[in-house]
Amino acid sequence: MKILGIETSCDETACAVVESGRKILSTVIVSQVDEHRLYGGVVPEIASRRHSESIVGVCEGALEQAGCKLADIDAVAVTYAPGLIGALLVGVNFAKGLALAANKPLIPVHHIKGHAAANYLAFPELTPPYLCLAVSGGHTRITEVKSYTEFTMLGQTIDDAAGEAFDKAARALGFPYPGGVYIDKAAVRGDKSKYTLPYPKTANEFDFSFSGLKTAIINIVHNAEQRGEELDKNALAACFQHTVCVLLCTKLFRAAQLTGYKKVALTGGVAANSGLRDMLTERAKEIGAEVFIPPPLLCGDNAAMIASQGYYEYLAGNTAGMDLNAYANGIEMTASF
Ligand code: KG4
Ligand code: ZN
């Protein structure tokens, strides 16, 4: 079964064709990041406009790369939540138009479930149930993936997402947006014990809080500036990255211990972080857990993961009518989704 996936929840316009949830036939991503970098972050209005301009060409490219025509596609899957509302609406309405015109089923896909499915594309042997940590620019969430389509949230960020914290810390260090990857590169050269950073606590032990950590970085930078001291940027990047990785890994493996899962998966843009990949792999080895981390190209937003999850939603009977709407959040606030 060939599914066309469509993803426009943030600043990537992406379409892909995936066979039976597991095999990528094509994947096309047009990133707007160069334009948003000028403003130090994603400008929602610009994101929606660029999606509108790019979506037809990106979709044609994905079909062509897969050697398909629209008639060869069995269903259209689209991210409908969560994300930037104007950006999501472009993808949802485009998907509705395609599904209506070609008389194909329309499948709504939750973005975080899509991120989890990135691992199905990389690891044929991975099947639910397992524990998943999704870490991206907008989300930080530990979920129990009970089946391909049933997720229960154990914890999430109560303020900044992990990627957002990386980007804000990077900005304080003078790196361009999005700065996660610059912190990653600088951290490799830095001494991770040079600066003392706080380990924020949360009422629910599986929730995360990163805003205090970000403020600590900003304070260290300002204090150094005011005192005329030279800042060791590599060391500060290393300390920040190490602290975030310890928080993420500790909570994920504590959740694994309490729930009894021996299979853990990482996903989302921050899953590309080399320190996090290494620490998670090492800690999993220590407790004899299997760990799944997508290759860096499947960590960030893409439509192949949406098509993959779309396949499993279709099998579960989760299709939508022409009244499908997009949701910025809300839906993800419930414990089960
Ligand atoms: O999943 P994603 O592409 O988009 C969202 O759904 O948000 O994640 C983007 C986030 C950004 O915050 C970016 O800085 C972060 O992923 N990121 C990284 C790395 N590569 C991307 N963070 C840390 N280290 C990296 N190597
Ligand atoms: Zn994402």
Short mmCIF file of C-alpha atoms and ligand atoms in Angstrom, two decimals:
data_model
loop_
_atom_site.label_atom_id
_atom_site.label_comp_id
_atom_site.label_asym_id
_atom_site.label_seq_id
_atom_site.Cartn_x
_atom_site.Cartn_y
_atom_site.Cartn_z
CA MET A 1 0.00 0.00 0.00
CA LYS A 2 1.50 3.34 -1.09
CA ILE A 3 0.79 6.36 1.08
CA LEU A 4 1.54 9.96 0.19
CA GLY A 5 2.55 11.85 3.34
CA ILE A 6 2.28 15.62 3.75
CA GLU A 7 3.95 17.62 6.55
CA THR A 8 3.69 21.41 7.01
CA SER A 9 3.47 21.84 10.80
CA CYS A 10 6.42 24.22 11.17
CA ASP A 11 9.04 25.47 8.72
CA GLU A 12 9.58 22.44 6.46
CA THR A 13 7.32 21.76 3.48
CA ALA A 14 7.60 18.01 2.99
CA CYS A 15 5.99 15.26 0.93
CA ALA A 16 6.96 11.59 0.69
CA VAL A 17 5.72 8.29 -0.64
CA VAL A 18 6.09 5.27 1.66
CA GLU A 19 5.23 1.65 0.91
CA SER A 20 3.32 -0.24 3.63
CA GLY A 21 4.61 1.99 6.43
CA ARG A 22 8.22 0.84 6.20
CA LYS A 23 9.85 1.54 2.84
CA ILE A 24 10.63 5.07 1.66
CA LEU A 25 9.99 5.40 -2.09
CA SER A 26 10.62 9.14 -2.07
CA THR A 27 11.06 12.01 0.36
CA VAL A 28 11.27 15.69 -0.51
CA ILE A 29 11.84 18.45 2.06
CA VAL A 30 12.00 22.17 1.32
CA SER A 31 13.30 23.99 4.38
CA GLN A 32 12.53 27.65 5.06
CA VAL A 33 15.18 27.91 7.76
CA ASP A 34 17.41 30.39 5.89
CA GLU A 35 14.60 32.93 5.83
CA HIS A 36 13.52 32.43 9.45
CA ARG A 37 17.16 32.68 10.58
CA LEU A 38 17.04 36.40 9.74
CA TYR A 39 14.48 36.83 12.56
CA GLY A 40 16.10 34.45 15.06
CA GLY A 41 13.13 32.05 14.99
CA VAL A 42 10.16 30.84 12.95
CA VAL A 43 7.79 33.64 11.86
CA PRO A 44 4.38 31.89 11.57
CA GLU A 45 2.97 34.18 8.86
CA ILE A 46 6.03 33.67 6.67
CA ALA A 47 5.92 29.90 7.27
CA SER A 48 2.31 29.66 6.03
CA ARG A 49 3.04 31.73 2.93
CA ARG A 50 6.10 29.67 2.00
CA HIS A 51 4.16 26.40 2.47
CA SER A 52 1.47 27.73 0.11
CA GLU A 53 4.10 28.55 -2.51
CA SER A 54 6.06 25.29 -2.20
CA ILE A 55 3.50 22.55 -1.55
CA VAL A 56 2.49 21.79 -5.14
CA GLY A 57 6.09 21.53 -6.38
CA VAL A 58 7.18 19.45 -3.37
CA CYS A 59 4.27 17.04 -3.90
CA GLU A 60 5.00 16.71 -7.62
CA GLY A 61 8.66 16.07 -6.76
CA ALA A 62 7.79 13.33 -4.28
CA LEU A 63 5.47 11.56 -6.77
CA GLU A 64 8.04 11.82 -9.55
CA GLN A 65 10.89 10.55 -7.35
CA ALA A 66 8.74 7.56 -6.37
CA GLY A 67 7.89 6.89 -10.03
CA CYS A 68 4.19 7.33 -9.21
CA LYS A 69 1.20 9.24 -10.45
CA LEU A 70 -1.49 10.40 -8.06
CA ALA A 71 -3.65 7.50 -9.29
CA ASP A 72 -1.01 5.00 -8.02
CA ILE A 73 -1.29 6.33 -4.46
CA ASP A 74 -3.64 4.43 -2.14
CA ALA A 75 -4.20 7.14 0.49
CA VAL A 76 -3.14 10.64 1.54
CA ALA A 77 -1.82 11.17 5.09
CA VAL A 78 -1.34 14.63 6.56
CA THR A 79 -0.15 16.20 9.82
CA TYR A 80 -3.22 17.86 11.34
CA ALA A 81 -1.85 18.65 14.88
CA PRO A 82 0.02 20.02 16.73
CA GLY A 83 1.97 22.86 15.12
CA LEU A 84 1.63 26.40 13.80
CA ILE A 85 -2.04 26.69 12.88
CA GLY A 86 -1.60 28.64 9.64
CA ALA A 87 1.15 26.25 8.53
CA LEU A 88 -0.89 23.13 9.37
CA LEU A 89 -3.92 24.48 7.50
CA VAL A 90 -1.92 24.67 4.26
CA GLY A 91 -1.05 20.96 4.43
CA VAL A 92 -4.49 19.87 5.62
CA ASN A 93 -6.32 21.77 2.89
CA PHE A 94 -3.90 20.59 0.22
CA ALA A 95 -4.36 16.99 1.37
CA LYS A 96 -8.13 17.38 1.36
CA GLY A 97 -8.01 18.73 -2.19
CA LEU A 98 -5.86 15.81 -3.37
CA ALA A 99 -7.96 13.18 -1.60
CA LEU A 100 -11.18 14.63 -2.98
CA ALA A 101 -9.88 15.04 -6.52
CA ALA A 102 -8.32 11.56 -6.68
CA ASN A 103 -11.04 9.88 -4.59
CA LYS A 104 -8.52 8.49 -2.04
CA PRO A 105 -8.86 8.02 1.73
CA LEU A 106 -7.66 10.95 3.85
CA ILE A 107 -5.66 10.05 7.00
CA PRO A 108 -5.02 12.58 9.78
CA VAL A 109 -1.66 12.07 11.56
CA HIS A 110 -0.60 13.51 14.93
CA HIS A 111 2.86 15.04 14.53
CA ILE A 112 4.38 13.34 17.60
CA LYS A 113 3.06 9.96 16.47
CA GLY A 114 4.67 10.72 13.12
CA HIS A 115 8.02 11.38 14.82
CA ALA A 116 7.77 7.99 16.54
CA ALA A 117 7.18 6.32 13.18
CA ALA A 118 10.56 7.63 11.91
CA ASN A 119 12.04 4.62 13.70
CA TYR A 120 9.83 2.17 11.73
CA LEU A 121 11.50 3.43 8.56
CA ALA A 122 14.97 2.80 9.97
CA PHE A 123 14.37 -0.39 11.96
CA PRO A 124 12.19 -3.09 10.33
CA GLU A 125 12.35 -5.10 13.56
CA LEU A 126 10.84 -2.37 15.76
CA THR A 127 7.24 -3.04 16.81
CA PRO A 128 5.16 -1.67 19.71
CA PRO A 129 4.94 -1.72 22.67
CA TYR A 130 7.92 0.42 23.67
CA LEU A 131 8.79 3.68 25.39
CA CYS A 132 9.43 6.73 23.21
CA LEU A 133 11.15 10.01 24.01
CA ALA A 134 10.25 12.71 21.47
CA VAL A 135 12.54 15.73 21.61
CA SER A 136 12.06 18.52 19.11
CA GLY A 137 11.82 22.29 18.78
CA GLY A 138 8.22 22.20 20.00
CA HIS A 139 7.98 19.09 22.19
CA THR A 140 9.65 17.04 24.88
CA ARG A 141 7.55 14.09 25.78
CA ILE A 142 7.90 10.56 27.17
CA THR A 143 5.16 8.32 25.80
CA GLU A 144 4.22 4.71 26.14
CA VAL A 145 3.62 3.49 22.58
CA LYS A 146 1.10 0.78 23.44
CA SER A 147 0.26 -0.06 19.84
CA TYR A 148 1.02 1.67 16.52
CA THR A 149 -1.85 4.08 17.16
CA GLU A 150 -2.37 4.19 20.95
CA PHE A 151 -0.01 6.43 22.91
CA THR A 152 -0.10 7.34 26.60
CA MET A 153 1.85 10.32 27.78
CA LEU A 154 3.94 9.84 30.93
CA GLY A 155 5.52 13.27 31.00
CA GLN A 156 6.25 16.38 28.98
CA THR A 157 7.90 19.75 29.29
CA ILE A 158 6.16 22.25 31.51
CA ASP A 159 7.89 25.20 29.84
CA ASP A 160 10.45 25.21 26.99
CA ALA A 161 10.91 22.18 24.73
CA ALA A 162 14.40 20.64 24.65
CA GLY A 163 15.08 21.97 21.13
CA GLU A 164 13.79 25.40 22.13
CA ALA A 165 16.19 25.38 25.09
CA PHE A 166 19.07 24.38 22.78
CA ASP A 167 18.13 27.21 20.40
CA LYS A 168 17.81 29.82 23.16
CA ALA A 169 21.08 28.78 24.81
CA ALA A 170 22.72 28.90 21.37
CA ARG A 171 21.42 32.41 20.80
CA ALA A 172 22.91 33.52 24.15
CA LEU A 173 26.24 32.06 22.98
CA GLY A 174 26.00 33.99 19.70
CA PHE A 175 25.24 31.05 17.38
CA PRO A 176 22.77 31.40 14.46
CA TYR A 177 19.21 29.96 14.53
CA PRO A 178 18.48 27.08 14.89
CA GLY A 179 21.42 26.68 17.23
CA GLY A 180 21.09 23.09 18.48
CA VAL A 181 23.55 21.79 15.95
CA TYR A 182 26.10 24.56 16.80
CA ILE A 183 25.93 23.64 20.50
CA ASP A 184 26.47 20.01 19.49
CA LYS A 185 29.63 20.94 17.52
CA ALA A 186 31.01 23.28 20.20
CA ALA A 187 30.29 20.77 22.99
CA VAL A 188 32.62 18.20 21.43
CA ARG A 189 35.54 20.60 22.09
CA GLY A 190 34.45 21.74 25.57
CA ASP A 191 35.03 20.71 29.19
CA LYS A 192 31.63 19.59 30.50
CA SER A 193 32.61 20.10 34.14
CA LYS A 194 33.72 23.74 33.91
CA TYR A 195 30.41 25.46 34.73
CA THR A 196 27.84 24.45 37.34
CA LEU A 197 24.29 24.39 36.01
CA PRO A 198 21.02 23.62 37.83
CA TYR A 199 19.14 20.34 37.44
CA PRO A 200 15.50 21.55 37.48
CA LYS A 201 12.99 19.46 39.44
CA THR A 202 9.34 18.92 38.49
CA ALA A 203 6.28 17.81 40.50
CA ASN A 204 5.67 14.89 38.11
CA GLU A 205 9.02 13.09 37.95
CA PHE A 206 8.59 12.44 34.20
CA ASP A 207 7.91 16.06 33.30
CA PHE A 208 10.73 18.32 32.14
CA SER A 209 11.60 21.95 32.78
CA PHE A 210 14.29 23.66 30.75
CA SER A 211 13.59 27.37 31.19
CA GLY A 212 15.72 27.68 34.37
CA LEU A 213 18.63 26.04 32.59
CA LYS A 214 18.32 28.50 29.72
CA THR A 215 18.22 31.43 32.20
CA ALA A 216 21.35 30.08 33.93
CA ILE A 217 23.21 30.12 30.60
CA ILE A 218 22.06 33.67 29.87
CA ASN A 219 23.18 34.79 33.36
CA ILE A 220 26.64 33.21 32.95
CA VAL A 221 27.04 34.97 29.60
CA HIS A 222 25.90 38.36 31.02
CA ASN A 223 28.09 38.05 34.14
CA ALA A 224 31.14 37.31 32.00
CA GLU A 225 30.35 40.31 29.78
CA GLN A 226 29.86 42.64 32.77
CA ARG A 227 33.10 41.52 34.44
CA GLY A 228 35.01 41.67 31.19
CA GLU A 229 35.91 37.99 31.56
CA GLU A 230 36.39 35.76 28.57
CA LEU A 231 33.65 33.17 28.15
CA ASP A 232 34.64 29.60 27.36
CA LYS A 233 31.86 29.00 24.82
CA ASN A 234 32.83 25.42 24.08
CA ALA A 235 32.79 24.53 27.79
CA LEU A 236 29.44 26.27 28.35
CA ALA A 237 27.96 24.45 25.34
CA ALA A 238 29.34 21.15 26.68
CA CYS A 239 27.93 21.79 30.18
CA PHE A 240 24.52 22.75 28.81
CA GLN A 241 24.33 19.75 26.46
CA HIS A 242 25.50 17.36 29.16
CA THR A 243 22.89 18.64 31.64
CA VAL A 244 20.05 18.33 29.09
CA CYS A 245 21.19 14.83 28.12
CA VAL A 246 21.41 13.69 31.76
CA LEU A 247 17.88 15.03 32.42
CA LEU A 248 16.45 13.35 29.33
CA CYS A 249 18.19 10.00 29.82
CA THR A 250 17.59 9.80 33.58
CA LYS A 251 13.84 10.39 33.24
CA LEU A 252 13.47 8.10 30.25
CA PHE A 253 15.23 5.17 31.92
CA ARG A 254 13.44 5.76 35.24
CA ALA A 255 10.17 5.56 33.28
CA ALA A 256 11.43 2.39 31.58
CA GLN A 257 12.29 0.89 34.96
CA LEU A 258 8.88 1.71 36.46
CA THR A 259 6.88 0.52 33.45
CA GLY A 260 9.09 -2.49 32.76
CA TYR A 261 9.89 -1.64 29.14
CA LYS A 262 13.18 -2.96 27.79
CA LYS A 263 12.75 -1.19 24.43
CA VAL A 264 13.27 2.57 24.18
CA ALA A 265 13.14 4.85 21.15
CA LEU A 266 14.34 8.39 20.64
CA THR A 267 12.94 10.71 17.99
CA GLY A 268 12.59 14.37 16.93
CA GLY A 269 15.08 17.00 15.78
CA VAL A 270 17.12 16.89 19.02
CA ALA A 271 17.60 13.13 18.50
CA ALA A 272 20.26 14.23 15.98
CA ASN A 273 22.37 15.45 18.92
CA SER A 274 25.56 13.39 19.12
CA GLY A 275 25.88 13.68 22.92
CA LEU A 276 22.31 12.48 23.44
CA ARG A 277 22.68 9.59 20.99
CA ASP A 278 25.87 8.45 22.74
CA MET A 279 24.55 8.80 26.29
CA LEU A 280 21.28 7.03 25.51
CA THR A 281 23.06 4.17 23.77
CA GLU A 282 25.52 3.79 26.63
CA ARG A 283 22.88 3.87 29.38
CA ALA A 284 20.68 1.41 27.48
CA LYS A 285 23.62 -0.97 27.27
CA GLU A 286 24.17 -0.71 31.03
CA ILE A 287 20.63 -1.87 31.81
CA GLY A 288 20.33 -4.28 28.88
CA ALA A 289 17.66 -2.28 27.04
CA GLU A 290 17.29 -2.14 23.27
CA VAL A 291 17.57 1.39 21.90
CA PHE A 292 16.27 2.79 18.58
CA ILE A 293 17.42 6.16 17.23
CA PRO A 294 16.63 7.23 13.66
CA PRO A 295 19.45 8.31 11.34
CA PRO A 296 19.88 12.12 11.55
CA LEU A 297 17.98 12.68 8.26
CA LEU A 298 14.82 11.15 9.76
CA CYS A 299 15.11 12.95 13.12
CA GLY A 300 13.87 16.37 11.98
CA ASP A 301 10.51 17.09 10.37
CA ASN A 302 9.87 15.04 7.23
CA ALA A 303 6.86 13.55 5.48
CA ALA A 304 8.11 9.94 5.27
CA MET A 305 7.41 9.56 9.00
CA ILE A 306 3.89 10.97 8.44
CA ALA A 307 3.24 8.50 5.61
CA SER A 308 4.55 5.65 7.78
CA GLN A 309 2.29 6.53 10.72
CA GLY A 310 -0.52 7.14 8.22
CA TYR A 311 -0.29 3.52 7.13
CA TYR A 312 -0.88 2.26 10.68
CA GLU A 313 -3.67 4.79 11.28
CA TYR A 314 -5.32 3.55 8.08
CA LEU A 315 -5.09 -0.08 9.23
CA ALA A 316 -6.72 0.99 12.52
CA GLY A 317 -9.57 2.62 10.56
CA ASN A 318 -8.57 6.17 11.48
CA THR A 319 -9.51 8.09 8.36
CA ALA A 320 -11.13 11.54 8.13
CA GLY A 321 -13.80 13.24 6.06
CA MET A 322 -13.68 16.53 4.22
CA ASP A 323 -14.46 18.31 7.51
CA LEU A 324 -10.95 17.53 8.85
CA ASN A 325 -9.56 20.56 10.67
CA ALA A 326 -6.08 21.49 11.95
CA TYR A 327 -5.27 22.05 15.64
CA ALA A 328 -2.33 24.04 17.03
CA ASN A 329 -2.51 22.09 20.31
CA GLY A 330 -5.34 21.05 22.61
CA ILE A 331 -5.52 17.52 21.28
CA GLU A 332 -2.10 16.72 22.65
CA MET A 333 -3.00 17.92 26.15
CA THR A 334 -4.84 14.69 26.93
CA ALA A 335 -2.93 11.81 28.52
CA SER A 336 -3.89 9.33 25.79
CA PHE A 337 -3.76 10.40 22.16
O1 KG4 B 1 11.78 17.93 14.96
P1 KG4 B 1 12.28 19.25 14.48
O2 KG4 B 1 12.94 19.31 13.13
O3 KG4 B 1 11.11 20.29 14.42
C1 KG4 B 1 10.09 20.36 15.37
O4 KG4 B 1 9.13 19.55 15.28
O5 KG4 B 1 10.25 21.21 16.27
O6 KG4 B 1 13.28 19.80 15.61
C2 KG4 B 1 13.99 20.99 15.47
C3 KG4 B 1 14.87 21.20 16.69
C4 KG4 B 1 15.52 22.58 16.74
O7 KG4 B 1 15.31 23.13 18.01
C5 KG4 B 1 16.99 22.26 16.50
O8 KG4 B 1 17.88 23.16 17.11
C6 KG4 B 1 17.09 20.89 17.12
O9 KG4 B 1 15.93 20.23 16.71
N1 KG4 B 1 18.31 20.18 16.66
C7 KG4 B 1 19.33 19.84 17.47
C8 KG4 B 1 20.31 19.22 16.66
N2 KG4 B 1 19.85 19.20 15.38
C9 KG4 B 1 18.60 19.79 15.39
N3 KG4 B 1 19.48 20.02 18.80
C10 KG4 B 1 20.63 19.57 19.35
N4 KG4 B 1 21.63 18.98 18.64
C11 KG4 B 1 21.52 18.77 17.31
N5 KG4 B 1 22.49 18.17 16.61
ZN ZN B 2 8.66 17.82 14.60
#
